[in-house]
């Protein structure tokens, strides 16, 4: 075909295609999405309430209840007004294995604000005590809690001989349980009790040891403690206070730098001292006093009678 004719044919074909094809929108492809109204940014989504928990209802703290506690020595006795120690514990041990202390009080009756749950309540009165498990309910009031100590007391004192007063500084008591343990020893309840001191204990029998001085004047006794009663006990020591001195003449001044040994009649050493004028409390019986001074030894036999304090003089030869 002649070139001129080919050019005219192509031009005619292009015109026919332009006329037969529809016109494309002039605003672009994005306008097509306007027909989907649910994606329009101006549309409001419905509010979702069905899955919203009511935190206010579940996080309300339990209401604590006021509970009154009192303790009695006996079931029919009057409430103790002073000297009580109250302790309230959670029954769930902490990491250290101990029960956590929830509340405490000192004095007489006690008021505690306790939330619903389980507790152990302990009250002590001196060495006497009682423990009770308490459950605080979710609803309703809690009655007054009364703990019965079943306890009494003992008041201890001692004399030398029939009625010779013993200086308080030279006298002390120890209280033990009446039962012996597996090792054959008694359990110590209270040590170093001074005279005229009330010791509060649960009812039962106790083993009391009275020590006069620090050598061998020791007396033991079993005492019974009764609920609601104070037992006064005066223990009688068969011992006396003995003074020792080494002198150059009778009634003279004690010589310094003297060492002393006190032996029983059987030869056992019961006491030693390095003093010019030692004073000792010895149980009744026969003894020998030995004094050492400047490489010389002096000795003398003597007898101790209960309630008779004496001076023992050793004279230089």
mmCIF file of C-alpha atoms in Angstrom:
data_model
loop_
_atom_site.group_PDB
_atom_site.id
_atom_site.type_symbol
_atom_site.label_atom_id
_atom_site.label_comp_id
_atom_site.label_asym_id
_atom_site.label_seq_id
_atom_site.Cartn_x
_atom_site.Cartn_y
_atom_site.Cartn_z
ATOM 1 C CA UNK A 1 0.000 0.000 0.000
ATOM 2 C CA UNK A 2 1.186 3.465 -0.744
ATOM 3 C CA UNK A 3 2.619 5.207 2.350
ATOM 4 C CA UNK A 4 0.213 8.055 2.135
ATOM 5 C CA UNK A 5 -2.725 5.648 2.133
ATOM 6 C CA UNK A 6 -1.338 3.823 5.232
ATOM 7 C CA UNK A 7 -1.147 7.063 7.222
ATOM 8 C CA UNK A 8 -4.714 7.949 6.377
ATOM 9 C CA UNK A 9 -5.925 4.453 7.446
ATOM 10 C CA UNK A 10 -4.214 4.686 10.875
ATOM 11 C CA UNK A 11 -5.617 8.144 11.478
ATOM 12 C CA UNK A 12 -9.151 7.009 10.647
ATOM 13 C CA UNK A 13 -8.809 3.934 12.970
ATOM 14 C CA UNK A 14 -7.684 6.078 15.908
ATOM 15 C CA UNK A 15 -10.665 8.401 15.456
ATOM 16 C CA UNK A 16 -13.091 5.481 15.417
ATOM 17 C CA UNK A 17 -11.646 4.094 18.704
ATOM 18 C CA UNK A 18 -11.900 7.468 20.382
ATOM 19 C CA UNK A 19 -15.555 7.750 19.489
ATOM 20 C CA UNK A 20 -16.514 4.151 20.493
ATOM 21 C CA UNK A 21 -14.858 4.100 24.054
ATOM 22 C CA UNK A 22 -16.848 5.703 26.985
ATOM 23 C CA UNK A 23 -15.350 8.661 28.847
ATOM 24 C CA UNK A 24 -13.569 7.884 32.215
ATOM 25 C CA UNK A 25 -14.629 9.849 35.355
ATOM 26 C CA UNK A 26 -12.557 12.927 35.834
ATOM 27 C CA UNK A 27 -12.542 12.927 39.710
ATOM 28 C CA UNK A 28 -10.339 9.817 40.134
ATOM 29 C CA UNK A 29 -10.762 6.271 41.541
ATOM 30 C CA UNK A 30 -11.038 7.408 45.221
ATOM 31 C CA UNK A 31 -14.507 8.841 44.656
ATOM 32 C CA UNK A 32 -15.866 5.323 44.153
ATOM 33 C CA UNK A 33 -15.456 4.529 47.914
ATOM 34 C CA UNK A 34 -17.899 7.305 48.872
ATOM 35 C CA UNK A 35 -20.786 4.910 48.260
ATOM 36 C CA UNK A 36 -19.704 2.804 51.302
ATOM 37 C CA UNK A 37 -21.196 4.916 54.096
ATOM 38 C CA UNK A 38 -20.044 2.631 56.895
ATOM 39 C CA UNK A 39 -16.485 3.677 56.237
ATOM 40 C CA UNK A 40 -17.323 7.354 56.326
ATOM 41 C CA UNK A 41 -15.321 9.021 59.100
ATOM 42 C CA UNK A 42 -18.409 10.932 60.186
ATOM 43 C CA UNK A 43 -20.365 7.772 61.103
ATOM 44 C CA UNK A 44 -20.741 6.992 64.925
ATOM 45 C CA UNK A 45 -19.979 3.536 66.288
ATOM 46 C CA UNK A 46 -22.420 2.024 68.857
ATOM 47 C CA UNK A 47 -21.362 2.118 72.571
ATOM 48 C CA UNK A 48 -20.248 -1.226 74.072
ATOM 49 C CA UNK A 49 -21.557 -1.693 77.626
ATOM 50 C CA UNK A 50 -22.163 -5.410 77.863
ATOM 51 C CA UNK A 51 -18.496 -6.277 78.485
ATOM 52 C CA UNK A 52 -17.609 -3.467 80.928
ATOM 53 C CA UNK A 53 -17.125 -4.966 84.448
ATOM 54 C CA UNK A 54 -18.457 -3.108 87.492
ATOM 55 C CA UNK A 55 -15.191 -2.632 89.391
ATOM 56 C CA UNK A 56 -16.873 -0.614 92.111
ATOM 57 C CA UNK A 57 -18.917 -3.626 93.256
ATOM 58 C CA UNK A 58 -15.996 -6.071 93.447
ATOM 59 C CA UNK A 59 -13.391 -3.861 95.119
ATOM 60 C CA UNK A 60 -15.388 -2.753 98.153
ATOM 61 C CA UNK A 61 -13.276 -3.539 101.254
ATOM 62 C CA UNK A 62 -14.852 -5.796 103.887
ATOM 63 C CA UNK A 63 -16.353 -3.954 106.807
ATOM 64 C CA UNK A 64 -14.319 -4.355 110.038
ATOM 65 C CA UNK A 65 -16.269 -5.225 113.163
ATOM 66 C CA UNK A 66 -15.671 -3.890 116.653
ATOM 67 C CA UNK A 67 -15.074 -6.795 119.058
ATOM 68 C CA UNK A 68 -14.659 -6.525 122.829
ATOM 69 C CA UNK A 69 -12.321 -8.902 124.670
ATOM 70 C CA UNK A 70 -11.984 -9.509 128.403
ATOM 71 C CA UNK A 71 -10.166 -12.071 130.558
ATOM 72 C CA UNK A 72 -10.974 -13.679 133.887
ATOM 73 C CA UNK A 73 -8.877 -15.710 136.304
ATOM 74 C CA UNK A 74 -11.781 -18.144 136.792
ATOM 75 C CA UNK A 75 -14.965 -18.758 134.866
ATOM 76 C CA UNK A 76 -17.142 -17.093 137.507
ATOM 77 C CA UNK A 77 -14.651 -14.399 138.472
ATOM 78 C CA UNK A 78 -14.528 -10.700 137.685
ATOM 79 C CA UNK A 79 -12.724 -9.381 134.583
ATOM 80 C CA UNK A 80 -9.054 -8.562 135.118
ATOM 81 C CA UNK A 81 -8.656 -4.784 135.026
ATOM 82 C CA UNK A 82 -4.899 -4.433 134.537
ATOM 83 C CA UNK A 83 -1.733 -6.349 133.722
ATOM 84 C CA UNK A 84 -3.101 -8.079 130.607
ATOM 85 C CA UNK A 85 -1.281 -8.339 127.290
ATOM 86 C CA UNK A 86 -3.493 -9.013 124.251
ATOM 87 C CA UNK A 87 -2.190 -10.248 120.899
ATOM 88 C CA UNK A 88 -4.200 -11.035 117.743
ATOM 89 C CA UNK A 89 -2.518 -13.124 115.025
ATOM 90 C CA UNK A 90 -3.372 -14.169 111.494
ATOM 91 C CA UNK A 91 -3.496 -17.992 111.199
ATOM 92 C CA UNK A 92 -1.477 -17.939 107.954
ATOM 93 C CA UNK A 93 2.293 -18.048 108.643
ATOM 94 C CA UNK A 94 4.534 -15.451 107.022
ATOM 95 C CA UNK A 95 7.688 -16.263 105.036
ATOM 96 C CA UNK A 96 9.659 -16.577 108.275
ATOM 97 C CA UNK A 97 7.213 -19.199 109.583
ATOM 98 C CA UNK A 98 5.761 -16.922 112.263
ATOM 99 C CA UNK A 99 2.121 -15.893 112.547
ATOM 100 C CA UNK A 100 1.742 -12.205 111.594
ATOM 101 C CA UNK A 101 0.662 -9.931 114.441
ATOM 102 C CA UNK A 102 -2.569 -8.138 113.509
ATOM 103 C CA UNK A 103 -3.327 -6.140 116.667
ATOM 104 C CA UNK A 104 -2.167 -5.770 120.282
ATOM 105 C CA UNK A 105 -3.185 -4.066 123.495
ATOM 106 C CA UNK A 106 -1.981 -3.709 127.086
ATOM 107 C CA UNK A 107 -4.007 -3.191 130.269
ATOM 108 C CA UNK A 108 -7.451 -4.624 131.010
ATOM 109 C CA UNK A 109 -10.246 -5.352 128.547
ATOM 110 C CA UNK A 110 -9.506 -4.640 124.871
ATOM 111 C CA UNK A 111 -11.436 -3.477 121.784
ATOM 112 C CA UNK A 112 -10.226 -4.553 118.337
ATOM 113 C CA UNK A 113 -11.474 -3.673 114.848
ATOM 114 C CA UNK A 114 -11.194 -6.933 112.900
ATOM 115 C CA UNK A 115 -12.188 -7.649 109.295
ATOM 116 C CA UNK A 116 -14.073 -10.876 108.472
ATOM 117 C CA UNK A 117 -11.778 -13.889 108.656
ATOM 118 C CA UNK A 118 -10.013 -16.251 111.064
ATOM 119 C CA UNK A 119 -7.703 -15.191 113.902
ATOM 120 C CA UNK A 120 -5.835 -16.522 116.941
ATOM 121 C CA UNK A 121 -6.328 -14.386 120.060
ATOM 122 C CA UNK A 122 -3.854 -14.703 122.945
ATOM 123 C CA UNK A 123 -3.995 -13.038 126.344
ATOM 124 C CA UNK A 124 -1.224 -13.266 128.935
ATOM 125 C CA UNK A 125 -1.243 -12.281 132.592
ATOM 126 C CA UNK A 126 2.321 -12.528 133.811
ATOM 127 C CA UNK A 127 3.318 -16.127 133.069
ATOM 128 C CA UNK A 128 -0.317 -17.224 132.781
ATOM 129 C CA UNK A 129 -2.026 -17.212 129.417
ATOM 130 C CA UNK A 130 -4.889 -18.428 127.254
ATOM 131 C CA UNK A 131 -5.410 -18.689 123.478
ATOM 132 C CA UNK A 132 -8.608 -18.832 121.455
ATOM 133 C CA UNK A 133 -9.420 -19.200 117.757
ATOM 134 C CA UNK A 134 -11.900 -16.586 116.523
ATOM 135 C CA UNK A 135 -13.874 -16.438 113.271
ATOM 136 C CA UNK A 136 -15.294 -13.034 112.321
ATOM 137 C CA UNK A 137 -18.309 -13.527 109.972
ATOM 138 C CA UNK A 138 -19.107 -11.426 106.893
ATOM 139 C CA UNK A 139 -22.422 -10.294 108.362
ATOM 140 C CA UNK A 140 -23.890 -9.873 111.812
ATOM 141 C CA UNK A 141 -22.364 -8.695 115.081
ATOM 142 C CA UNK A 142 -19.784 -10.579 117.120
ATOM 143 C CA UNK A 143 -20.471 -11.164 120.833
ATOM 144 C CA UNK A 144 -18.031 -10.113 123.521
ATOM 145 C CA UNK A 145 -15.174 -12.605 123.747
ATOM 146 C CA UNK A 146 -14.286 -13.841 127.246
ATOM 147 C CA UNK A 147 -11.068 -15.807 127.804
ATOM 148 C CA UNK A 148 -10.617 -17.714 131.067
ATOM 149 C CA UNK A 149 -6.999 -17.737 132.212
ATOM 150 C CA UNK A 150 -7.485 -20.403 134.902
ATOM 151 C CA UNK A 151 -4.661 -18.748 136.805
ATOM 152 C CA UNK A 152 -3.527 -17.601 140.231
ATOM 153 C CA UNK A 153 -0.323 -16.321 141.765
ATOM 154 C CA UNK A 154 2.406 -16.937 144.301
ATOM 155 C CA UNK A 155 4.237 -14.449 146.508
ATOM 156 C CA UNK A 156 7.662 -15.720 147.591
ATOM 157 C CA UNK A 157 9.823 -14.870 150.576
ATOM 158 C CA UNK A 158 12.349 -16.602 152.835
ATOM 159 C CA UNK A 159 13.907 -16.433 156.299
ATOM 160 C CA UNK A 160 17.046 -17.820 157.840
ATOM 161 C CA UNK A 161 16.513 -20.116 160.797
ATOM 162 C CA UNK A 162 13.189 -19.508 162.540
ATOM 163 C CA UNK A 163 12.574 -15.874 161.614
ATOM 164 C CA UNK A 164 15.838 -14.081 160.783
ATOM 165 C CA UNK A 165 15.214 -11.649 157.957
ATOM 166 C CA UNK A 166 17.302 -12.229 154.815
ATOM 167 C CA UNK A 167 18.489 -9.126 152.917
ATOM 168 C CA UNK A 168 16.668 -8.819 149.606
ATOM 169 C CA UNK A 169 19.916 -8.466 147.672
ATOM 170 C CA UNK A 170 21.075 -11.896 148.909
ATOM 171 C CA UNK A 171 17.898 -13.776 148.011
ATOM 172 C CA UNK A 172 16.418 -14.905 144.690
ATOM 173 C CA UNK A 173 13.971 -17.506 143.435
ATOM 174 C CA UNK A 174 13.540 -19.558 140.293
ATOM 175 C CA UNK A 175 10.275 -21.218 139.262
ATOM 176 C CA UNK A 176 10.257 -24.492 137.309
ATOM 177 C CA UNK A 177 7.548 -26.773 135.989
ATOM 178 C CA UNK A 178 6.802 -29.777 138.169
ATOM 179 C CA UNK A 179 7.293 -32.255 135.311
ATOM 180 C CA UNK A 180 10.737 -33.339 134.170
ATOM 181 C CA UNK A 181 11.684 -33.201 130.504
ATOM 182 C CA UNK A 182 13.262 -35.955 128.408
ATOM 183 C CA UNK A 183 16.735 -34.865 129.508
ATOM 184 C CA UNK A 184 15.692 -35.206 133.158
ATOM 185 C CA UNK A 185 15.636 -31.439 133.744
ATOM 186 C CA UNK A 186 12.651 -29.313 134.691
ATOM 187 C CA UNK A 187 11.447 -26.593 132.369
ATOM 188 C CA UNK A 188 12.340 -23.110 133.622
ATOM 189 C CA UNK A 189 9.264 -20.896 133.930
ATOM 190 C CA UNK A 190 10.814 -17.793 135.495
ATOM 191 C CA UNK A 191 14.293 -16.990 136.812
ATOM 192 C CA UNK A 192 15.725 -14.443 139.243
ATOM 193 C CA UNK A 193 12.450 -13.653 140.985
ATOM 194 C CA UNK A 194 12.945 -11.163 143.800
ATOM 195 C CA UNK A 195 11.238 -11.562 147.199
ATOM 196 C CA UNK A 196 7.751 -10.092 147.679
ATOM 197 C CA UNK A 197 7.122 -10.210 143.932
ATOM 198 C CA UNK A 198 3.812 -11.659 142.717
ATOM 199 C CA UNK A 199 4.336 -14.303 140.057
ATOM 200 C CA UNK A 200 1.184 -14.943 137.992
ATOM 201 C CA UNK A 201 0.924 -18.543 136.787
ATOM 202 C CA UNK A 202 -1.596 -20.948 135.331
ATOM 203 C CA UNK A 203 -3.040 -23.346 137.868
ATOM 204 C CA UNK A 204 -0.866 -26.320 138.730
ATOM 205 C CA UNK A 205 2.097 -27.386 140.818
ATOM 206 C CA UNK A 206 5.467 -25.690 140.405
ATOM 207 C CA UNK A 207 8.966 -26.430 141.663
ATOM 208 C CA UNK A 208 10.488 -23.387 143.397
ATOM 209 C CA UNK A 209 14.218 -23.027 144.084
ATOM 210 C CA UNK A 210 15.278 -20.459 146.679
ATOM 211 C CA UNK A 211 18.921 -19.347 146.705
ATOM 212 C CA UNK A 212 20.366 -17.464 149.669
ATOM 213 C CA UNK A 213 23.743 -16.098 148.664
ATOM 214 C CA UNK A 214 25.768 -17.798 145.949
ATOM 215 C CA UNK A 215 27.443 -20.764 147.632
ATOM 216 C CA UNK A 216 25.379 -23.675 148.901
ATOM 217 C CA UNK A 217 22.345 -22.275 150.721
ATOM 218 C CA UNK A 218 19.664 -23.652 148.395
ATOM 219 C CA UNK A 219 16.176 -24.809 149.361
ATOM 220 C CA UNK A 220 13.655 -26.461 147.032
ATOM 221 C CA UNK A 221 9.905 -26.692 147.458
ATOM 222 C CA UNK A 222 6.842 -27.679 145.442
ATOM 223 C CA UNK A 223 4.048 -25.098 145.526
ATOM 224 C CA UNK A 224 0.494 -25.354 144.236
ATOM 225 C CA UNK A 225 -1.135 -22.473 142.354
ATOM 226 C CA UNK A 226 -4.933 -22.278 142.565
ATOM 227 C CA UNK A 227 -7.169 -20.344 140.169
ATOM 228 C CA UNK A 228 -8.136 -16.927 141.435
ATOM 229 C CA UNK A 229 -5.975 -17.184 144.554
ATOM 230 C CA UNK A 230 -2.673 -15.707 145.698
ATOM 231 C CA UNK A 231 -0.461 -18.197 147.537
ATOM 232 C CA UNK A 232 2.067 -16.630 149.916
ATOM 233 C CA UNK A 233 5.033 -18.893 150.626
ATOM 234 C CA UNK A 234 7.884 -18.256 153.066
ATOM 235 C CA UNK A 235 10.766 -20.654 152.632
ATOM 236 C CA UNK A 236 13.010 -21.422 155.595
ATOM 237 C CA UNK A 237 16.730 -21.536 154.948
ATOM 238 C CA UNK A 238 19.039 -23.415 157.299
ATOM 239 C CA UNK A 239 21.975 -21.095 156.654
ATOM 240 C CA UNK A 240 23.784 -18.022 157.975
ATOM 241 C CA UNK A 241 26.029 -15.214 156.824
ATOM 242 C CA UNK A 242 29.702 -15.748 157.749
ATOM 243 C CA UNK A 243 32.514 -13.168 157.619
ATOM 244 C CA UNK A 244 36.194 -14.128 157.391
ATOM 245 C CA UNK A 245 39.381 -12.232 158.175
ATOM 246 C CA UNK A 246 43.030 -12.909 158.843
ATOM 247 C CA UNK A 247 44.350 -10.745 161.706
ATOM 248 C CA UNK A 248 47.564 -10.260 163.607
ATOM 249 C CA UNK A 249 45.664 -10.261 166.915
ATOM 250 C CA UNK A 250 42.094 -10.908 168.059
ATOM 251 C CA UNK A 251 39.758 -8.134 166.956
ATOM 252 C CA UNK A 252 42.437 -6.582 164.750
ATOM 253 C CA UNK A 253 42.191 -5.255 161.200
ATOM 254 C CA UNK A 254 41.900 -7.731 158.337
ATOM 255 C CA UNK A 255 45.162 -8.342 156.482
ATOM 256 C CA UNK A 256 45.053 -7.593 152.766
ATOM 257 C CA UNK A 257 46.209 -9.873 149.925
ATOM 258 C CA UNK A 258 44.749 -12.978 151.526
ATOM 259 C CA UNK A 259 43.352 -15.877 149.522
ATOM 260 C CA UNK A 260 40.556 -17.935 151.072
ATOM 261 C CA UNK A 261 39.216 -21.453 150.551
ATOM 262 C CA UNK A 262 36.225 -22.845 152.436
ATOM 263 C CA UNK A 263 35.950 -26.619 152.714
ATOM 264 C CA UNK A 264 33.146 -28.824 153.968
ATOM 265 C CA UNK A 265 33.716 -31.374 156.697
ATOM 266 C CA UNK A 266 34.325 -33.968 153.982
ATOM 267 C CA UNK A 267 37.045 -31.847 152.371
ATOM 268 C CA UNK A 268 35.131 -30.484 149.366
ATOM 269 C CA UNK A 269 35.817 -26.870 148.379
ATOM 270 C CA UNK A 270 32.546 -24.929 148.357
ATOM 271 C CA UNK A 271 33.855 -21.370 147.981
ATOM 272 C CA UNK A 272 37.008 -19.390 147.195
ATOM 273 C CA UNK A 273 37.822 -15.704 147.423
ATOM 274 C CA UNK A 274 40.711 -13.263 147.219
ATOM 275 C CA UNK A 275 39.711 -10.543 149.628
ATOM 276 C CA UNK A 276 40.758 -9.144 152.976
ATOM 277 C CA UNK A 277 37.276 -9.503 154.414
ATOM 278 C CA UNK A 278 35.045 -11.911 152.420
ATOM 279 C CA UNK A 279 31.425 -12.473 153.444
ATOM 280 C CA UNK A 280 29.652 -15.681 152.449
ATOM 281 C CA UNK A 281 26.320 -17.370 153.080
ATOM 282 C CA UNK A 282 26.805 -21.015 154.057
ATOM 283 C CA UNK A 283 24.341 -23.767 154.779
ATOM 284 C CA UNK A 284 24.217 -25.250 158.246
ATOM 285 C CA UNK A 285 27.097 -27.606 159.036
ATOM 286 C CA UNK A 286 30.817 -27.916 159.791
ATOM 287 C CA UNK A 287 33.520 -26.258 157.665
ATOM 288 C CA UNK A 288 37.244 -25.458 157.550
ATOM 289 C CA UNK A 289 38.513 -22.027 156.554
ATOM 290 C CA UNK A 290 41.979 -21.893 154.915
ATOM 291 C CA UNK A 291 43.794 -18.560 154.462
ATOM 292 C CA UNK A 292 46.946 -18.062 152.346
ATOM 293 C CA UNK A 293 49.121 -14.995 152.842
ATOM 294 C CA UNK A 294 52.765 -14.518 151.817
ATOM 295 C CA UNK A 295 53.364 -18.233 151.235
ATOM 296 C CA UNK A 296 51.982 -19.074 154.659
ATOM 297 C CA UNK A 297 48.801 -21.055 155.265
ATOM 298 C CA UNK A 298 46.415 -20.683 158.196
ATOM 299 C CA UNK A 299 43.300 -22.702 158.870
ATOM 300 C CA UNK A 300 40.449 -22.970 161.369
ATOM 301 C CA UNK A 301 37.419 -25.192 161.823
ATOM 302 C CA UNK A 302 34.034 -23.582 162.463
ATOM 303 C CA UNK A 303 30.352 -24.485 162.602
ATOM 304 C CA UNK A 304 27.420 -22.739 160.918
ATOM 305 C CA UNK A 305 24.094 -22.625 162.733
ATOM 306 C CA UNK A 306 20.948 -21.436 160.987
ATOM 307 C CA UNK A 307 20.009 -17.863 161.798
ATOM 308 C CA UNK A 308 23.295 -17.046 163.608
ATOM 309 C CA UNK A 309 25.629 -14.801 161.617
ATOM 310 C CA UNK A 310 29.240 -14.955 162.889
ATOM 311 C CA UNK A 311 32.756 -13.670 162.217
ATOM 312 C CA UNK A 312 35.523 -16.242 161.737
ATOM 313 C CA UNK A 313 38.995 -14.884 162.629
ATOM 314 C CA UNK A 314 42.271 -16.582 161.799
ATOM 315 C CA UNK A 315 45.235 -15.203 163.767
ATOM 316 C CA UNK A 316 48.787 -15.072 162.514
ATOM 317 C CA UNK A 317 51.094 -17.371 164.431
#
